Amino acid sequence: MKKLLLSAAILFGSLGAFAQGGLGYGLRAGVNIPKYSLSNESTQSNTGFFVTGYLDAPVSPYFSIQPGLSLQNKGGKWTPGSASEIKESVMSLDIPVNLVAKLPTGDSGNFFIGAGPYVGFGLSGKRKGELGEGNVKIERDLNFGSNENDDLKRTDFGINFLAGYQLTNGFQINAGYGLGLTNLAPGSGDMAKNRIWSVGIGFGL
């Protein structure tokens, strides 16, 4: 965890020195709709949230590098039987680094579109559900690790995609997609990767 935060601080400092035309800042927040991509299928979508603070380091009039720190609510939902449902909720601290293109629309603002990698670190997680028409209830914390008896691997890596529109006063609407590339399932032969749609609002300076 300390190494993750130290790496983020070094990255932000380096980009601040590198930025041309002034360093900007911003905040985005909204709703996550996450699920897991499994070996031969996908879980159902859950509902969560995200909060992201980012720097905007211009490298040209139309392109910026945007590193950030993002609190992400991930997970998924599945039904092992017709009267059963299990939900998994994971809080993750992500470090995204996106290359963002800005497309001005006159004096009103600009469209933006971007993509880049992220690394995530699982902070906590919980599994809740009911089996057999509520006869058996499940509620426990998730175990992070790489052993067979763990639930999820702690570290995730993937690619972000984002798009939106920002007004000249800084207000923005945005949407995104997170494509997890890490197999989070500790068990051999299993697979579980994050898939996350998001929509939100924000403000950039």
JSON list of C-alpha atoms in Angstrom, two decimals:
[
{"chain": "A", "resi": 1, "resn": "MET", "atom": "CA", "xyz": [0.00, 0.00, 0.00]},
{"chain": "A", "resi": 2, "resn": "LYS", "atom": "CA", "xyz": [2.83, 2.42, 0.92]},
{"chain": "A", "resi": 3, "resn": "LYS", "atom": "CA", "xyz": [4.63, 1.55, -2.31]},
{"chain": "A", "resi": 4, "resn": "LEU", "atom": "CA", "xyz": [1.44, 2.24, -4.28]},
{"chain": "A", "resi": 5, "resn": "LEU", "atom": "CA", "xyz": [0.98, 5.70, -2.77]},
{"chain": "A", "resi": 6, "resn": "LEU", "atom": "CA", "xyz": [4.71, 6.51, -3.14]},
{"chain": "A", "resi": 7, "resn": "SER", "atom": "CA", "xyz": [4.60, 5.58, -6.83]},
{"chain": "A", "resi": 8, "resn": "ALA", "atom": "CA", "xyz": [1.54, 7.81, -7.31]},
{"chain": "A", "resi": 9, "resn": "ALA", "atom": "CA", "xyz": [3.28, 10.76, -5.60]},
{"chain": "A", "resi": 10, "resn": "ILE", "atom": "CA", "xyz": [6.40, 10.37, -7.78]},
{"chain": "A", "resi": 11, "resn": "LEU", "atom": "CA", "xyz": [4.25, 10.13, -10.91]},
{"chain": "A", "resi": 12, "resn": "PHE", "atom": "CA", "xyz": [2.23, 13.25, -10.07]},
{"chain": "A", "resi": 13, "resn": "GLY", "atom": "CA", "xyz": [5.38, 15.22, -9.25]},
{"chain": "A", "resi": 14, "resn": "SER", "atom": "CA", "xyz": [7.09, 14.23, -12.48]},
{"chain": "A", "resi": 15, "resn": "LEU", "atom": "CA", "xyz": [4.07, 15.20, -14.59]},
{"chain": "A", "resi": 16, "resn": "GLY", "atom": "CA", "xyz": [3.76, 18.51, -12.79]},
{"chain": "A", "resi": 17, "resn": "ALA", "atom": "CA", "xyz": [7.31, 19.40, -13.83]},
{"chain": "A", "resi": 18, "resn": "PHE", "atom": "CA", "xyz": [6.70, 18.12, -17.36]},
{"chain": "A", "resi": 19, "resn": "ALA", "atom": "CA", "xyz": [3.38, 19.85, -18.03]},
{"chain": "A", "resi": 20, "resn": "GLN", "atom": "CA", "xyz": [3.22, 22.66, -20.57]},
{"chain": "A", "resi": 21, "resn": "GLY", "atom": "CA", "xyz": [0.74, 25.51, -20.40]},
{"chain": "A", "resi": 22, "resn": "GLY", "atom": "CA", "xyz": [-0.20, 25.03, -16.75]},
{"chain": "A", "resi": 23, "resn": "LEU", "atom": "CA", "xyz": [-1.22, 22.07, -14.64]},
{"chain": "A", "resi": 24, "resn": "GLY", "atom": "CA", "xyz": [-4.94, 21.50, -14.13]},
{"chain": "A", "resi": 25, "resn": "TYR", "atom": "CA", "xyz": [-6.93, 19.56, -11.56]},
{"chain": "A", "resi": 26, "resn": "GLY", "atom": "CA", "xyz": [-10.25, 17.82, -11.52]},
{"chain": "A", "resi": 27, "resn": "LEU", "atom": "CA", "xyz": [-12.69, 15.59, -9.68]},
{"chain": "A", "resi": 28, "resn": "ARG", "atom": "CA", "xyz": [-15.11, 13.01, -11.08]},
{"chain": "A", "resi": 29, "resn": "ALA", "atom": "CA", "xyz": [-17.73, 11.00, -9.18]},
{"chain": "A", "resi": 30, "resn": "GLY", "atom": "CA", "xyz": [-20.67, 8.84, -10.07]},
{"chain": "A", "resi": 31, "resn": "VAL", "atom": "CA", "xyz": [-22.15, 5.36, -10.40]},
{"chain": "A", "resi": 32, "resn": "ASN", "atom": "CA", "xyz": [-20.30, 2.15, -11.22]},
{"chain": "A", "resi": 33, "resn": "ILE", "atom": "CA", "xyz": [-22.03, -0.84, -12.81]},
{"chain": "A", "resi": 34, "resn": "PRO", "atom": "CA", "xyz": [-19.49, -3.64, -12.28]},
{"chain": "A", "resi": 35, "resn": "LYS", "atom": "CA", "xyz": [-19.48, -7.36, -12.95]},
{"chain": "A", "resi": 36, "resn": "TYR", "atom": "CA", "xyz": [-16.99, -10.21, -13.38]},
{"chain": "A", "resi": 37, "resn": "SER", "atom": "CA", "xyz": [-16.08, -11.88, -16.64]},
{"chain": "A", "resi": 38, "resn": "LEU", "atom": "CA", "xyz": [-15.77, -15.57, -15.77]},
{"chain": "A", "resi": 39, "resn": "SER", "atom": "CA", "xyz": [-14.29, -18.52, -17.67]},
{"chain": "A", "resi": 40, "resn": "ASN", "atom": "CA", "xyz": [-17.31, -19.18, -19.90]},
{"chain": "A", "resi": 41, "resn": "GLU", "atom": "CA", "xyz": [-19.81, -16.52, -18.82]},
{"chain": "A", "resi": 42, "resn": "SER", "atom": "CA", "xyz": [-20.27, -13.30, -16.87]},
{"chain": "A", "resi": 43, "resn": "THR", "atom": "CA", "xyz": [-21.91, -12.51, -13.56]},
{"chain": "A", "resi": 44, "resn": "GLN", "atom": "CA", "xyz": [-24.80, -10.09, -13.37]},
{"chain": "A", "resi": 45, "resn": "SER", "atom": "CA", "xyz": [-24.09, -6.42, -12.80]},
{"chain": "A", "resi": 46, "resn": "ASN", "atom": "CA", "xyz": [-23.94, -4.92, -9.33]},
{"chain": "A", "resi": 47, "resn": "THR", "atom": "CA", "xyz": [-24.27, -1.22, -8.46]},
{"chain": "A", "resi": 48, "resn": "GLY", "atom": "CA", "xyz": [-21.51, 0.81, -6.81]},
{"chain": "A", "resi": 49, "resn": "PHE", "atom": "CA", "xyz": [-19.81, 4.18, -6.96]},
{"chain": "A", "resi": 50, "resn": "PHE", "atom": "CA", "xyz": [-16.51, 5.85, -7.83]},
{"chain": "A", "resi": 51, "resn": "VAL", "atom": "CA", "xyz": [-14.68, 9.02, -6.79]},
{"chain": "A", "resi": 52, "resn": "THR", "atom": "CA", "xyz": [-11.63, 10.11, -8.80]},
{"chain": "A", "resi": 53, "resn": "GLY", "atom": "CA", "xyz": [-9.23, 13.00, -8.33]},
{"chain": "A", "resi": 54, "resn": "TYR", "atom": "CA", "xyz": [-6.88, 13.69, -11.21]},
{"chain": "A", "resi": 55, "resn": "LEU", "atom": "CA", "xyz": [-4.23, 16.04, -12.56]},
{"chain": "A", "resi": 56, "resn": "ASP", "atom": "CA", "xyz": [-4.42, 17.43, -16.09]},
{"chain": "A", "resi": 57, "resn": "ALA", "atom": "CA", "xyz": [-0.94, 17.86, -17.60]},
{"chain": "A", "resi": 58, "resn": "PRO", "atom": "CA", "xyz": [-1.14, 19.38, -21.13]},
{"chain": "A", "resi": 59, "resn": "VAL", "atom": "CA", "xyz": [1.38, 18.07, -23.64]},
{"chain": "A", "resi": 60, "resn": "SER", "atom": "CA", "xyz": [-0.14, 20.01, -26.56]},
{"chain": "A", "resi": 61, "resn": "PRO", "atom": "CA", "xyz": [-3.19, 22.26, -27.10]},
{"chain": "A", "resi": 62, "resn": "TYR", "atom": "CA", "xyz": [-5.34, 19.19, -27.75]},
{"chain": "A", "resi": 63, "resn": "PHE", "atom": "CA", "xyz": [-3.80, 16.40, -25.64]},
{"chain": "A", "resi": 64, "resn": "SER", "atom": "CA", "xyz": [-3.25, 15.93, -21.91]},
{"chain": "A", "resi": 65, "resn": "ILE", "atom": "CA", "xyz": [-1.95, 13.23, -19.62]},
{"chain": "A", "resi": 66, "resn": "GLN", "atom": "CA", "xyz": [-4.30, 12.67, -16.67]},
{"chain": "A", "resi": 67, "resn": "PRO", "atom": "CA", "xyz": [-2.96, 10.59, -13.78]},
{"chain": "A", "resi": 68, "resn": "GLY", "atom": "CA", "xyz": [-5.31, 10.09, -10.87]},
{"chain": "A", "resi": 69, "resn": "LEU", "atom": "CA", "xyz": [-6.25, 8.41, -7.62]},
{"chain": "A", "resi": 70, "resn": "SER", "atom": "CA", "xyz": [-9.61, 6.66, -7.74]},
{"chain": "A", "resi": 71, "resn": "LEU", "atom": "CA", "xyz": [-11.72, 4.95, -5.08]},
{"chain": "A", "resi": 72, "resn": "GLN", "atom": "CA", "xyz": [-13.67, 2.30, -6.97]},
{"chain": "A", "resi": 73, "resn": "ASN", "atom": "CA", "xyz": [-16.55, 0.11, -5.81]},
{"chain": "A", "resi": 74, "resn": "LYS", "atom": "CA", "xyz": [-16.27, -3.10, -7.86]},
{"chain": "A", "resi": 75, "resn": "GLY", "atom": "CA", "xyz": [-17.73, -6.61, -7.69]},
{"chain": "A", "resi": 76, "resn": "GLY", "atom": "CA", "xyz": [-20.58, -8.56, -9.18]},
{"chain": "A", "resi": 77, "resn": "LYS", "atom": "CA", "xyz": [-23.77, -10.53, -8.55]},
{"chain": "A", "resi": 78, "resn": "TRP", "atom": "CA", "xyz": [-24.77, -14.06, -9.45]},
{"chain": "A", "resi": 79, "resn": "THR", "atom": "CA", "xyz": [-27.63, -16.51, -8.84]},
{"chain": "A", "resi": 80, "resn": "PRO", "atom": "CA", "xyz": [-26.44, -20.07, -8.14]},
{"chain": "A", "resi": 81, "resn": "GLY", "atom": "CA", "xyz": [-30.08, -21.19, -8.05]},
{"chain": "A", "resi": 82, "resn": "SER", "atom": "CA", "xyz": [-33.54, -19.88, -8.91]},
{"chain": "A", "resi": 83, "resn": "ALA", "atom": "CA", "xyz": [-34.12, -18.78, -5.30]},
{"chain": "A", "resi": 84, "resn": "SER", "atom": "CA", "xyz": [-30.52, -17.81, -4.49]},
{"chain": "A", "resi": 85, "resn": "GLU", "atom": "CA", "xyz": [-28.50, -14.64, -4.94]},
{"chain": "A", "resi": 86, "resn": "ILE", "atom": "CA", "xyz": [-24.95, -13.69, -3.94]},
{"chain": "A", "resi": 87, "resn": "LYS", "atom": "CA", "xyz": [-23.48, -10.19, -4.15]},
{"chain": "A", "resi": 88, "resn": "GLU", "atom": "CA", "xyz": [-19.81, -9.34, -3.91]},
{"chain": "A", "resi": 89, "resn": "SER", "atom": "CA", "xyz": [-18.68, -5.77, -3.20]},
{"chain": "A", "resi": 90, "resn": "VAL", "atom": "CA", "xyz": [-14.99, -4.74, -3.35]},
{"chain": "A", "resi": 91, "resn": "MET", "atom": "CA", "xyz": [-13.47, -1.38, -2.48]},
{"chain": "A", "resi": 92, "resn": "SER", "atom": "CA", "xyz": [-10.35, -0.73, -4.56]},
{"chain": "A", "resi": 93, "resn": "LEU", "atom": "CA", "xyz": [-7.84, 2.12, -4.74]},
{"chain": "A", "resi": 94, "resn": "ASP", "atom": "CA", "xyz": [-6.87, 2.55, -8.39]},
{"chain": "A", "resi": 95, "resn": "ILE", "atom": "CA", "xyz": [-4.15, 4.61, -10.06]},
{"chain": "A", "resi": 96, "resn": "PRO", "atom": "CA", "xyz": [-5.21, 5.39, -13.66]},
{"chain": "A", "resi": 97, "resn": "VAL", "atom": "CA", "xyz": [-3.00, 7.22, -16.17]},
{"chain": "A", "resi": 98, "resn": "ASN", "atom": "CA", "xyz": [-4.97, 8.32, -19.23]},
{"chain": "A", "resi": 99, "resn": "LEU", "atom": "CA", "xyz": [-4.01, 10.06, -22.45]},
{"chain": "A", "resi": 100, "resn": "VAL", "atom": "CA", "xyz": [-6.91, 12.40, -23.18]},
{"chain": "A", "resi": 101, "resn": "ALA", "atom": "CA", "xyz": [-7.76, 14.17, -26.45]},
{"chain": "A", "resi": 102, "resn": "LYS", "atom": "CA", "xyz": [-9.82, 17.38, -26.24]},
{"chain": "A", "resi": 103, "resn": "LEU", "atom": "CA", "xyz": [-12.05, 18.48, -29.11]},
{"chain": "A", "resi": 104, "resn": "PRO", "atom": "CA", "xyz": [-13.18, 22.14, -28.73]},
{"chain": "A", "resi": 105, "resn": "THR", "atom": "CA", "xyz": [-16.74, 23.11, -29.68]},
{"chain": "A", "resi": 106, "resn": "GLY", "atom": "CA", "xyz": [-16.37, 26.85, -29.97]},
{"chain": "A", "resi": 107, "resn": "ASP", "atom": "CA", "xyz": [-16.86, 28.93, -26.83]},
{"chain": "A", "resi": 108, "resn": "SER", "atom": "CA", "xyz": [-19.14, 26.43, -25.07]},
{"chain": "A", "resi": 109, "resn": "GLY", "atom": "CA", "xyz": [-16.60, 23.78, -24.07]},
{"chain": "A", "resi": 110, "resn": "ASN", "atom": "CA", "xyz": [-15.02, 20.62, -25.44]},
{"chain": "A", "resi": 111, "resn": "PHE", "atom": "CA", "xyz": [-15.61, 16.93, -25.94]},
{"chain": "A", "resi": 112, "resn": "PHE", "atom": "CA", "xyz": [-12.93, 14.68, -24.49]},
{"chain": "A", "resi": 113, "resn": "ILE", "atom": "CA", "xyz": [-12.01, 11.06, -25.09]},
{"chain": "A", "resi": 114, "resn": "GLY", "atom": "CA", "xyz": [-9.20, 9.09, -23.54]},
{"chain": "A", "resi": 115, "resn": "ALA", "atom": "CA", "xyz": [-7.69, 5.75, -22.59]},
{"chain": "A", "resi": 116, "resn": "GLY", "atom": "CA", "xyz": [-4.84, 4.39, -20.54]},
{"chain": "A", "resi": 117, "resn": "PRO", "atom": "CA", "xyz": [-3.73, 1.76, -18.04]},
{"chain": "A", "resi": 118, "resn": "TYR", "atom": "CA", "xyz": [-4.63, 1.45, -14.39]},
{"chain": "A", "resi": 119, "resn": "VAL", "atom": "CA", "xyz": [-3.35, -0.55, -11.44]},
{"chain": "A", "resi": 120, "resn": "GLY", "atom": "CA", "xyz": [-5.72, -1.29, -8.56]},
{"chain": "A", "resi": 121, "resn": "PHE", "atom": "CA", "xyz": [-5.25, -2.43, -4.98]},
{"chain": "A", "resi": 122, "resn": "GLY", "atom": "CA", "xyz": [-8.09, -4.20, -3.15]},
{"chain": "A", "resi": 123, "resn": "LEU", "atom": "CA", "xyz": [-8.74, -2.49, 0.19]},
{"chain": "A", "resi": 124, "resn": "SER", "atom": "CA", "xyz": [-11.69, -4.49, 1.50]},
{"chain": "A", "resi": 125, "resn": "GLY", "atom": "CA", "xyz": [-14.53, -6.66, 0.30]},
{"chain": "A", "resi": 126, "resn": "LYS", "atom": "CA", "xyz": [-17.71, -8.35, 1.45]},
{"chain": "A", "resi": 127, "resn": "ARG", "atom": "CA", "xyz": [-19.83, -11.22, 0.18]},
{"chain": "A", "resi": 128, "resn": "LYS", "atom": "CA", "xyz": [-23.54, -11.27, 1.07]},
{"chain": "A", "resi": 129, "resn": "GLY", "atom": "CA", "xyz": [-26.41, -13.41, -0.10]},
{"chain": "A", "resi": 130, "resn": "GLU", "atom": "CA", "xyz": [-29.15, -15.94, 0.43]},
{"chain": "A", "resi": 131, "resn": "LEU", "atom": "CA", "xyz": [-29.36, -19.57, -0.63]},
{"chain": "A", "resi": 132, "resn": "GLY", "atom": "CA", "xyz": [-32.45, -21.74, -0.95]},
{"chain": "A", "resi": 133, "resn": "GLU", "atom": "CA", "xyz": [-35.21, -19.14, -0.57]},
{"chain": "A", "resi": 134, "resn": "GLY", "atom": "CA", "xyz": [-33.43, -17.46, 2.32]},
{"chain": "A", "resi": 135, "resn": "ASN", "atom": "CA", "xyz": [-32.87, -20.64, 4.33]},
{"chain": "A", "resi": 136, "resn": "VAL", "atom": "CA", "xyz": [-29.11, -20.01, 4.39]},
{"chain": "A", "resi": 137, "resn": "LYS", "atom": "CA", "xyz": [-27.73, -16.48, 4.73]},
{"chain": "A", "resi": 138, "resn": "ILE", "atom": "CA", "xyz": [-24.16, -15.52, 3.83]},
{"chain": "A", "resi": 139, "resn": "GLU", "atom": "CA", "xyz": [-22.31, -12.43, 5.03]},
{"chain": "A", "resi": 140, "resn": "ARG", "atom": "CA", "xyz": [-18.55, -12.38, 5.44]},
{"chain": "A", "resi": 141, "resn": "ASP", "atom": "CA", "xyz": [-15.45, -10.40, 4.57]},
{"chain": "A", "resi": 142, "resn": "LEU", "atom": "CA", "xyz": [-13.45, -11.40, 1.51]},
{"chain": "A", "resi": 143, "resn": "ASN", "atom": "CA", "xyz": [-9.95, -12.81, 1.85]},
{"chain": "A", "resi": 144, "resn": "PHE", "atom": "CA", "xyz": [-7.36, -11.34, -0.51]},
{"chain": "A", "resi": 145, "resn": "GLY", "atom": "CA", "xyz": [-4.37, -13.42, -1.59]},
{"chain": "A", "resi": 146, "resn": "SER", "atom": "CA", "xyz": [-3.05, -15.96, -4.08]},
{"chain": "A", "resi": 147, "resn": "ASN", "atom": "CA", "xyz": [-3.71, -19.17, -2.13]},
{"chain": "A", "resi": 148, "resn": "GLU", "atom": "CA", "xyz": [-6.39, -21.67, -3.12]},
{"chain": "A", "resi": 149, "resn": "ASN", "atom": "CA", "xyz": [-8.50, -20.81, -0.05]},
{"chain": "A", "resi": 150, "resn": "ASP", "atom": "CA", "xyz": [-8.50, -17.05, -0.76]},
{"chain": "A", "resi": 151, "resn": "ASP", "atom": "CA", "xyz": [-11.36, -15.30, -2.57]},
{"chain": "A", "resi": 152, "resn": "LEU", "atom": "CA", "xyz": [-9.59, -12.75, -4.78]},
{"chain": "A", "resi": 153, "resn": "LYS", "atom": "CA", "xyz": [-6.13, -11.59, -5.66]},
{"chain": "A", "resi": 154, "resn": "ARG", "atom": "CA", "xyz": [-5.46, -8.15, -4.23]},
{"chain": "A", "resi": 155, "resn": "THR", "atom": "CA", "xyz": [-3.76, -6.45, -7.21]},
{"chain": "A", "resi": 156, "resn": "ASP", "atom": "CA", "xyz": [-5.61, -5.71, -10.44]},
{"chain": "A", "resi": 157, "resn": "PHE", "atom": "CA", "xyz": [-4.33, -4.29, -13.73]},
{"chain": "A", "resi": 158, "resn": "GLY", "atom": "CA", "xyz": [-6.31, -3.17, -16.76]},
{"chain": "A", "resi": 159, "resn": "ILE", "atom": "CA", "xyz": [-7.20, -0.46, -19.26]},
{"chain": "A", "resi": 160, "resn": "ASN", "atom": "CA", "xyz": [-9.52, 2.54, -18.79]},
{"chain": "A", "resi": 161, "resn": "PHE", "atom": "CA", "xyz": [-11.64, 4.17, -21.48]},
{"chain": "A", "resi": 162, "resn": "LEU", "atom": "CA", "xyz": [-13.43, 7.48, -20.87]},
{"chain": "A", "resi": 163, "resn": "ALA", "atom": "CA", "xyz": [-15.40, 10.10, -22.75]},
{"chain": "A", "resi": 164, "resn": "GLY", "atom": "CA", "xyz": [-17.47, 13.14, -21.93]},
{"chain": "A", "resi": 165, "resn": "TYR", "atom": "CA", "xyz": [-18.11, 16.83, -22.36]},
{"chain": "A", "resi": 166, "resn": "GLN", "atom": "CA", "xyz": [-16.75, 19.72, -20.29]},
{"chain": "A", "resi": 167, "resn": "LEU", "atom": "CA", "xyz": [-18.23, 23.21, -20.27]},
{"chain": "A", "resi": 168, "resn": "THR", "atom": "CA", "xyz": [-16.04, 26.30, -20.17]},
{"chain": "A", "resi": 169, "resn": "ASN", "atom": "CA", "xyz": [-16.97, 26.79, -16.48]},
{"chain": "A", "resi": 170, "resn": "GLY", "atom": "CA", "xyz": [-15.41, 23.40, -15.70]},
{"chain": "A", "resi": 171, "resn": "PHE", "atom": "CA", "xyz": [-18.57, 21.32, -15.17]},
{"chain": "A", "resi": 172, "resn": "GLN", "atom": "CA", "xyz": [-18.48, 18.00, -17.01]},
{"chain": "A", "resi": 173, "resn": "ILE", "atom": "CA", "xyz": [-20.46, 14.85, -17.63]},
{"chain": "A", "resi": 174, "resn": "ASN", "atom": "CA", "xyz": [-18.53, 11.66, -18.26]},
{"chain": "A", "resi": 175, "resn": "ALA", "atom": "CA", "xyz": [-18.80, 7.95, -18.95]},
{"chain": "A", "resi": 176, "resn": "GLY", "atom": "CA", "xyz": [-16.20, 5.24, -18.78]},
{"chain": "A", "resi": 177, "resn": "TYR", "atom": "CA", "xyz": [-15.36, 1.56, -19.06]},
{"chain": "A", "resi": 178, "resn": "GLY", "atom": "CA", "xyz": [-12.77, -0.43, -17.13]},
{"chain": "A", "resi": 179, "resn": "LEU", "atom": "CA", "xyz": [-11.39, -3.56, -18.82]},
{"chain": "A", "resi": 180, "resn": "GLY", "atom": "CA", "xyz": [-9.64, -5.69, -16.22]},
{"chain": "A", "resi": 181, "resn": "LEU", "atom": "CA", "xyz": [-6.80, -7.81, -17.60]},
{"chain": "A", "resi": 182, "resn": "THR", "atom": "CA", "xyz": [-5.75, -9.57, -14.39]},
{"chain": "A", "resi": 183, "resn": "ASN", "atom": "CA", "xyz": [-7.23, -12.94, -13.51]},
{"chain": "A", "resi": 184, "resn": "LEU", "atom": "CA", "xyz": [-8.37, -12.27, -9.93]},
{"chain": "A", "resi": 185, "resn": "ALA", "atom": "CA", "xyz": [-9.33, -15.89, -9.20]},
{"chain": "A", "resi": 186, "resn": "PRO", "atom": "CA", "xyz": [-6.70, -17.53, -6.97]},
{"chain": "A", "resi": 187, "resn": "GLY", "atom": "CA", "xyz": [-7.82, -21.07, -7.80]},
{"chain": "A", "resi": 188, "resn": "SER", "atom": "CA", "xyz": [-6.11, -22.87, -10.67]},
{"chain": "A", "resi": 189, "resn": "GLY", "atom": "CA", "xyz": [-8.36, -23.27, -13.69]},
{"chain": "A", "resi": 190, "resn": "ASP", "atom": "CA", "xyz": [-10.74, -20.48, -12.62]},
{"chain": "A", "resi": 191, "resn": "MET", "atom": "CA", "xyz": [-11.02, -16.99, -14.13]},
{"chain": "A", "resi": 192, "resn": "ALA", "atom": "CA", "xyz": [-12.58, -13.75, -12.92]},
{"chain": "A", "resi": 193, "resn": "LYS", "atom": "CA", "xyz": [-11.80, -10.35, -14.48]},
{"chain": "A", "resi": 194, "resn": "ASN", "atom": "CA", "xyz": [-13.32, -6.96, -13.73]},
{"chain": "A", "resi": 195, "resn": "ARG", "atom": "CA", "xyz": [-15.67, -5.32, -16.21]},
{"chain": "A", "resi": 196, "resn": "ILE", "atom": "CA", "xyz": [-16.96, -1.90, -15.10]},
{"chain": "A", "resi": 197, "resn": "TRP", "atom": "CA", "xyz": [-19.23, 0.63, -16.80]},
{"chain": "A", "resi": 198, "resn": "SER", "atom": "CA", "xyz": [-19.49, 4.03, -15.15]},
{"chain": "A", "resi": 199, "resn": "VAL", "atom": "CA", "xyz": [-21.33, 7.32, -15.57]},
{"chain": "A", "resi": 200, "resn": "GLY", "atom": "CA", "xyz": [-20.89, 10.49, -13.58]},
{"chain": "A", "resi": 201, "resn": "ILE", "atom": "CA", "xyz": [-20.32, 14.19, -13.31]},
{"chain": "A", "resi": 202, "resn": "GLY", "atom": "CA", "xyz": [-17.24, 16.21, -12.44]},
{"chain": "A", "resi": 203, "resn": "PHE", "atom": "CA", "xyz": [-15.45, 19.52, -12.38]},
{"chain": "A", "resi": 204, "resn": "GLY", "atom": "CA", "xyz": [-12.13, 20.47, -13.92]},
{"chain": "A", "resi": 205, "resn": "LEU", "atom": "CA", "xyz": [-9.91, 23.54, -13.49]}
]
